[in-house]
PDB file of C-alpha atoms in Angstrom:
ATOM      1  CA  CYS A   1       1.857   1.535   9.045  1.00  0.00           C
ATOM      2  CA  GLU A   2      -1.505  -0.284   9.283  1.00  0.00           C
ATOM      3  CA  ALA A   3      -2.603   1.947  12.172  1.00  0.00           C
ATOM      4  CA  ARG A   4      -1.659   5.126  10.270  1.00  0.00           C
ATOM      5  CA  ARG A   5      -3.446   3.877   7.149  1.00  0.00           C
ATOM      6  CA  GLY A   6      -6.603   3.062   9.146  1.00  0.00           C
ATOM      7  CA  THR A   7      -6.632   6.446  10.862  1.00  0.00           C
ATOM      8  CA  ALA A   8      -6.096   8.253   7.574  1.00  0.00           C
ATOM      9  CA  LEU A   9      -8.882   6.277   5.894  1.00  0.00           C
ATOM     10  CA  ALA A  10     -11.249   7.060   8.769  1.00  0.00           C
ATOM     11  CA  LEU A  11     -10.528  10.771   8.349  1.00  0.00           C
ATOM     12  CA  LEU A  12     -10.993  10.555   4.598  1.00  0.00           C
ATOM     13  CA  VAL A  13     -14.383   8.870   5.014  1.00  0.00           C
ATOM     14  CA  SER A  14     -15.715  12.110   6.489  1.00  0.00           C
ATOM     15  CA  LEU A  15     -14.297  14.069   3.542  1.00  0.00           C
ATOM     16  CA  LEU A  16     -15.986  11.712   1.061  1.00  0.00           C
ATOM     17  CA  LYS A  17     -19.360  11.732   2.821  1.00  0.00           C
ATOM     18  CA  GLY A  18     -22.187  12.702   0.519  1.00  0.00           C
ATOM     19  CA  ARG A  19     -20.003  12.867  -2.600  1.00  0.00           C
ATOM     20  CA  ASP A  20     -21.173  11.112  -5.751  1.00  0.00           C
ATOM     21  CA  MET A  21     -17.920   9.245  -6.411  1.00  0.00           C
ATOM     22  CA  LEU A  22     -18.017   5.618  -7.452  1.00  0.00           C
ATOM     23  CA  VAL A  23     -15.449   2.850  -7.036  1.00  0.00           C
ATOM     24  CA  LYS A  24     -15.394   2.281 -10.820  1.00  0.00           C
ATOM     25  CA  HIS A  25     -13.880   5.738 -11.372  1.00  0.00           C
ATOM     26  CA  TRP A  26     -10.949   5.106  -9.019  1.00  0.00           C
ATOM     27  CA  MET A  27     -10.257   1.374  -9.089  1.00  0.00           C
ATOM     28  CA  GLN A  28      -7.232  -0.136 -10.783  1.00  0.00           C
ATOM     29  CA  ALA A  29      -8.420  -2.214 -13.698  1.00  0.00           C
ATOM     30  CA  PRO A  30      -7.650  -4.829 -14.572  1.00  0.00           C
ATOM     31  CA  ALA A  31      -6.430  -6.236 -11.266  1.00  0.00           C
ATOM     32  CA  THR A  32      -3.360  -8.466 -11.269  1.00  0.00           C
ATOM     33  CA  LEU A  33      -4.619 -12.021 -10.730  1.00  0.00           C
ATOM     34  CA  MET A  34      -2.505 -15.030  -9.759  1.00  0.00           C
ATOM     35  CA  ILE A  35      -3.420 -18.610  -9.029  1.00  0.00           C
ATOM     36  CA  ALA A  36      -2.843 -20.023  -5.558  1.00  0.00           C
ATOM     37  CA  ASP A  37      -0.099 -22.455  -6.611  1.00  0.00           C
ATOM     38  CA  VAL A  38       2.339 -19.734  -7.707  1.00  0.00           C
ATOM     39  CA  LEU A  39       5.501 -19.499  -5.598  1.00  0.00           C
ATOM     40  CA  ILE A  40       5.649 -16.383  -3.436  1.00  0.00           C
ATOM     41  CA  ASP A  41       9.065 -15.331  -4.755  1.00  0.00           C
ATOM     42  CA  ALA A  42       7.805 -15.716  -8.348  1.00  0.00           C
ATOM     43  CA  ALA A  43       4.761 -13.602  -7.476  1.00  0.00           C
ATOM     44  CA  LEU A  44       7.019 -10.881  -6.032  1.00  0.00           C
ATOM     45  CA  ARG A  45       9.184 -10.835  -9.157  1.00  0.00           C
ATOM     46  CA  HIS A  46       6.084 -10.524 -11.342  1.00  0.00           C
ATOM     47  CA  MET A  47       4.653  -7.724  -9.176  1.00  0.00           C
ATOM     48  CA  GLU A  48       7.888  -5.755  -9.488  1.00  0.00           C
ATOM     49  CA  ARG A  49       8.014  -6.355 -13.243  1.00  0.00           C
ATOM     50  CA  VAL A  50       4.444  -5.096 -13.805  1.00  0.00           C
ATOM     51  CA  ARG A  51       4.790  -2.412 -11.094  1.00  0.00           C
ATOM     52  CA  THR A  52       1.828  -3.360  -8.951  1.00  0.00           C
ATOM     53  CA  SER A  53       1.586  -3.348  -5.187  1.00  0.00           C
ATOM     54  CA  HIS A  54      -1.265  -5.837  -4.785  1.00  0.00           C
ATOM     55  CA  ILE A  55      -2.352  -9.140  -6.314  1.00  0.00           C
ATOM     56  CA  VAL A  56      -5.641 -10.968  -6.131  1.00  0.00           C
ATOM     57  CA  VAL A  57      -5.154 -14.699  -5.549  1.00  0.00           C
ATOM     58  CA  ILE A  58      -7.649 -17.100  -7.099  1.00  0.00           C
ATOM     59  CA  HIS A  59      -8.246 -20.828  -6.736  1.00  0.00           C
ATOM     60  CA  GLN A  60     -10.744 -22.703  -8.900  1.00  0.00           C
ATOM     61  CA  GLY A  61     -12.231 -19.408 -10.056  1.00  0.00           C
ATOM     62  CA  ALA A  62     -12.845 -17.992  -6.563  1.00  0.00           C
ATOM     63  CA  VAL A  63     -10.955 -15.197  -4.815  1.00  0.00           C
ATOM     64  CA  VAL A  64      -8.985 -16.710  -1.932  1.00  0.00           C
ATOM     65  CA  GLY A  65      -6.717 -13.799  -1.067  1.00  0.00           C
ATOM     66  CA  LEU A  66      -5.399 -10.362  -1.754  1.00  0.00           C
ATOM     67  CA  HIS A  67      -1.786  -9.617  -0.869  1.00  0.00           C
ATOM     68  CA  SER A  68       0.545  -6.656  -0.974  1.00  0.00           C
ATOM     69  CA  ARG A  69       4.229  -6.799  -1.830  1.00  0.00           C
ATOM     70  CA  SER A  70       5.084  -6.089   1.790  1.00  0.00           C
ATOM     71  CA  THR A  71       2.913  -9.012   2.975  1.00  0.00           C
ATOM     72  CA  LEU A  72       4.665 -11.373   0.570  1.00  0.00           C
ATOM     73  CA  ARG A  73       8.113 -10.094   1.595  1.00  0.00           C
ATOM     74  CA  ARG A  74       7.264 -10.678   5.265  1.00  0.00           C
ATOM     75  CA  ALA A  75       6.054 -14.190   4.464  1.00  0.00           C
ATOM     76  CA  LEU A  76       9.390 -15.031   2.856  1.00  0.00           C
ATOM     77  CA  GLN A  77      11.330 -13.532   5.755  1.00  0.00           C
ATOM     78  CA  GLU A  78       9.590 -15.607   8.427  1.00  0.00           C
ATOM     79  CA  GLU A  79      12.646 -17.659   9.135  1.00  0.00           C
ATOM     80  CA  ASN A  80      11.019 -20.689  10.769  1.00  0.00           C
ATOM     81  CA  ASP A  81       8.457 -21.244   8.033  1.00  0.00           C
ATOM     82  CA  TYR A  82      10.937 -20.527   5.270  1.00  0.00           C
ATOM     83  CA  VAL A  83      13.496 -22.997   6.605  1.00  0.00           C
ATOM     84  CA  LEU A  84      10.880 -25.724   6.964  1.00  0.00           C
ATOM     85  CA  ARG A  85       9.201 -24.997   3.627  1.00  0.00           C
ATOM     86  CA  PRO A  86      11.508 -23.143   1.240  1.00  0.00           C
ATOM     87  CA  HIS A  87       8.907 -23.250  -1.558  1.00  0.00           C
ATOM     88  CA  ARG A  88       5.965 -21.352  -0.162  1.00  0.00           C
ATOM     89  CA  TYR A  89       2.971 -20.795  -2.396  1.00  0.00           C
ATOM     90  CA  LEU A  90       0.446 -17.954  -2.448  1.00  0.00           C
ATOM     91  CA  GLY A  91      -2.241 -20.416  -1.387  1.00  0.00           C
ATOM     92  CA  ASP A  92      -0.262 -21.184   1.801  1.00  0.00           C
ATOM     93  CA  LEU A  93      -0.852 -17.677   3.142  1.00  0.00           C
ATOM     94  CA  ASP A  94      -3.814 -16.940   5.363  1.00  0.00           C
ATOM     95  CA  ALA A  95      -5.667 -14.125   3.669  1.00  0.00           C
ATOM     96  CA  GLY A  96      -8.739 -13.928   5.863  1.00  0.00           C
ATOM     97  CA  GLN A  97     -12.081 -12.902   4.412  1.00  0.00           C
ATOM     98  CA  LEU A  98     -12.063  -9.603   2.558  1.00  0.00           C
ATOM     99  CA  PRO A  99     -15.439  -8.219   1.553  1.00  0.00           C
ATOM    100  CA  PRO A 100     -15.527  -7.451  -2.168  1.00  0.00           C
ATOM    101  CA  LEU A 101     -16.620  -4.127  -3.575  1.00  0.00           C
ATOM    102  CA  HIS A 102     -18.826  -3.495  -6.612  1.00  0.00           C
ATOM    103  CA  PRO A 103     -17.929  -0.911  -9.288  1.00  0.00           C
ATOM    104  CA  GLN A 104     -21.123   1.025  -8.488  1.00  0.00           C
ATOM    105  CA  ASP A 105     -20.376   1.272  -4.750  1.00  0.00           C
ATOM    106  CA  PRO A 106     -19.780   4.804  -3.462  1.00  0.00           C
ATOM    107  CA  ILE A 107     -16.116   5.374  -2.625  1.00  0.00           C
ATOM    108  CA  GLU A 108     -17.165   6.523   0.854  1.00  0.00           C
ATOM    109  CA  GLN A 109     -18.606   3.044   1.483  1.00  0.00           C
ATOM    110  CA  ALA A 110     -15.409   1.477   0.139  1.00  0.00           C
ATOM    111  CA  ALA A 111     -13.327   3.560   2.556  1.00  0.00           C
ATOM    112  CA  ARG A 112     -15.554   2.453   5.439  1.00  0.00           C
ATOM    113  CA  VAL A 113     -15.169  -1.215   4.475  1.00  0.00           C
ATOM    114  CA  MET A 114     -11.382  -0.808   4.200  1.00  0.00           C
ATOM    115  CA  THR A 115     -11.271   0.820   7.618  1.00  0.00           C
ATOM    116  CA  SER A 116     -13.455  -1.775   9.342  1.00  0.00           C
ATOM    117  CA  SER A 117     -11.647  -4.729   7.739  1.00  0.00           C
ATOM    118  CA  HIS A 118      -8.162  -3.207   8.234  1.00  0.00           C
ATOM    119  CA  ALA A 119      -7.445  -3.752   4.536  1.00  0.00           C
ATOM    120  CA  SER A 120      -5.084  -1.721   2.382  1.00  0.00           C
ATOM    121  CA  ALA A 121      -6.955  -2.878  -0.735  1.00  0.00           C
ATOM    122  CA  LEU A 122     -10.100  -4.749  -1.726  1.00  0.00           C
ATOM    123  CA  PRO A 123     -11.118  -6.666  -4.836  1.00  0.00           C
ATOM    124  CA  VAL A 124     -13.806  -5.130  -7.030  1.00  0.00           C
ATOM    125  CA  MET A 125     -16.183  -7.769  -8.368  1.00  0.00           C
ATOM    126  CA  GLU A 126     -19.065  -7.828 -10.799  1.00  0.00           C
ATOM    127  CA  GLU A 127     -21.098 -10.969 -11.504  1.00  0.00           C
ATOM    128  CA  ALA A 128     -18.620 -13.177  -9.573  1.00  0.00           C
ATOM    129  CA  ARG A 129     -15.701 -11.889 -11.673  1.00  0.00           C
ATOM    130  CA  VAL A 130     -12.797  -9.725 -10.492  1.00  0.00           C
ATOM    131  CA  VAL A 131     -12.925  -6.505 -12.522  1.00  0.00           C
ATOM    132  CA  GLY A 132     -10.468  -4.417 -10.522  1.00  0.00           C
ATOM    133  CA  LEU A 133      -8.898  -3.529  -7.228  1.00  0.00           C
ATOM    134  CA  LEU A 134      -9.332  -0.471  -5.020  1.00  0.00           C
ATOM    135  CA  SER A 135      -6.438   0.465  -2.741  1.00  0.00           C
ATOM    136  CA  ALA A 136      -6.122   2.955   0.087  1.00  0.00           C
ATOM    137  CA  GLY A 137      -3.997   5.042  -2.290  1.00  0.00           C
ATOM    138  CA  ASP A 138      -6.899   5.179  -4.738  1.00  0.00           C
ATOM    139  CA  VAL A 139      -9.153   6.507  -1.963  1.00  0.00           C
ATOM    140  CA  VAL A 140      -6.526   9.145  -1.155  1.00  0.00           C
ATOM    141  CA  ARG A 141      -6.427  10.183  -4.818  1.00  0.00           C
ATOM    142  CA  ALA A 142     -10.230  10.587  -4.800  1.00  0.00           C
ATOM    143  CA  CYS A 143      -9.928  12.834  -1.737  1.00  0.00           C
ATOM    144  CA  ALA A 144      -7.158  14.831  -3.407  1.00  0.00           C
ATOM    145  CA  GLU A 145      -9.523  15.578  -6.269  1.00  0.00           C
ATOM    146  CA  ILE A 146     -12.113  16.873  -3.806  1.00  0.00           C
ATOM    147  CA  LEU A 147      -9.441  19.109  -2.284  1.00  0.00           C
ATOM    148  CA  GLY A 148      -8.422  20.381  -5.701  1.00  0.00           C
ATOM    149  CA  GLY A 149      -5.373  18.181  -6.265  1.00  0.00           C
ATOM    150  CA  ASP A 150      -4.177  17.107  -9.696  1.00  0.00           C
ATOM    151  CA  TRP A 151      -3.834  13.357  -9.071  1.00  0.00           C
ATOM    152  CA  GLU A 152      -4.978  10.945 -11.734  1.00  0.00           C
ATOM    153  CA  PRO A 153      -7.122   7.902 -10.929  1.00  0.00           C
ATOM    154  CA  GLY A 154      -5.664   4.458 -11.537  1.00  0.00           C
ATOM    155  CA  GLY A 155      -2.014   5.044 -10.584  1.00  0.00           C
ATOM    156  CA  HIS A 156      -0.710   3.244  -7.526  1.00  0.00           C
ATOM    157  CA  THR A 157       2.270   3.450  -5.229  1.00  0.00           C
ATOM    158  CA  GLU A 158       2.969   1.594  -2.022  1.00  0.00           C
ATOM    159  CA  GLN A 159       4.116   4.039   0.635  1.00  0.00           C
ATOM    160  CA  CYS A 160       4.371   1.652   3.580  1.00  0.00           C
ATOM    161  CA  ALA A 161       6.785  -1.223   3.269  1.00  0.00           C
TER     162      ALA A 161
END
């Protein structure tokens, strides 16, 4: 799924090139934020209740991760870790460093950053504060508009589980 998403994003970058489309027009706002000491299974239940596919994890006011539902499900299914530590927290997951976007960034640049960082979503930050989230699906919706589609910005579905 990650390889297909990366290839699709790379193709969409060329479609977006030179367009005056900004992240702020396509990002999901507000982003769903959770603190690092929330249990993973509680985070999954909340994500399903509010119908979001990604959460931004914060610790002491700083972004320490961004996770999809599928990432959290996989973390719970890792049998060895789960048996040893049945109460896994969001902060226990290695999130790596994801470069944040700014609302005024061109969506083409956002697609490039997603492709190079192999990310399905990135936090959107302004003045050290999370103001939204841009997912690969949001980039696809922007491309659909260019192609004459009738998709609305802001909606989100997770197609790869």
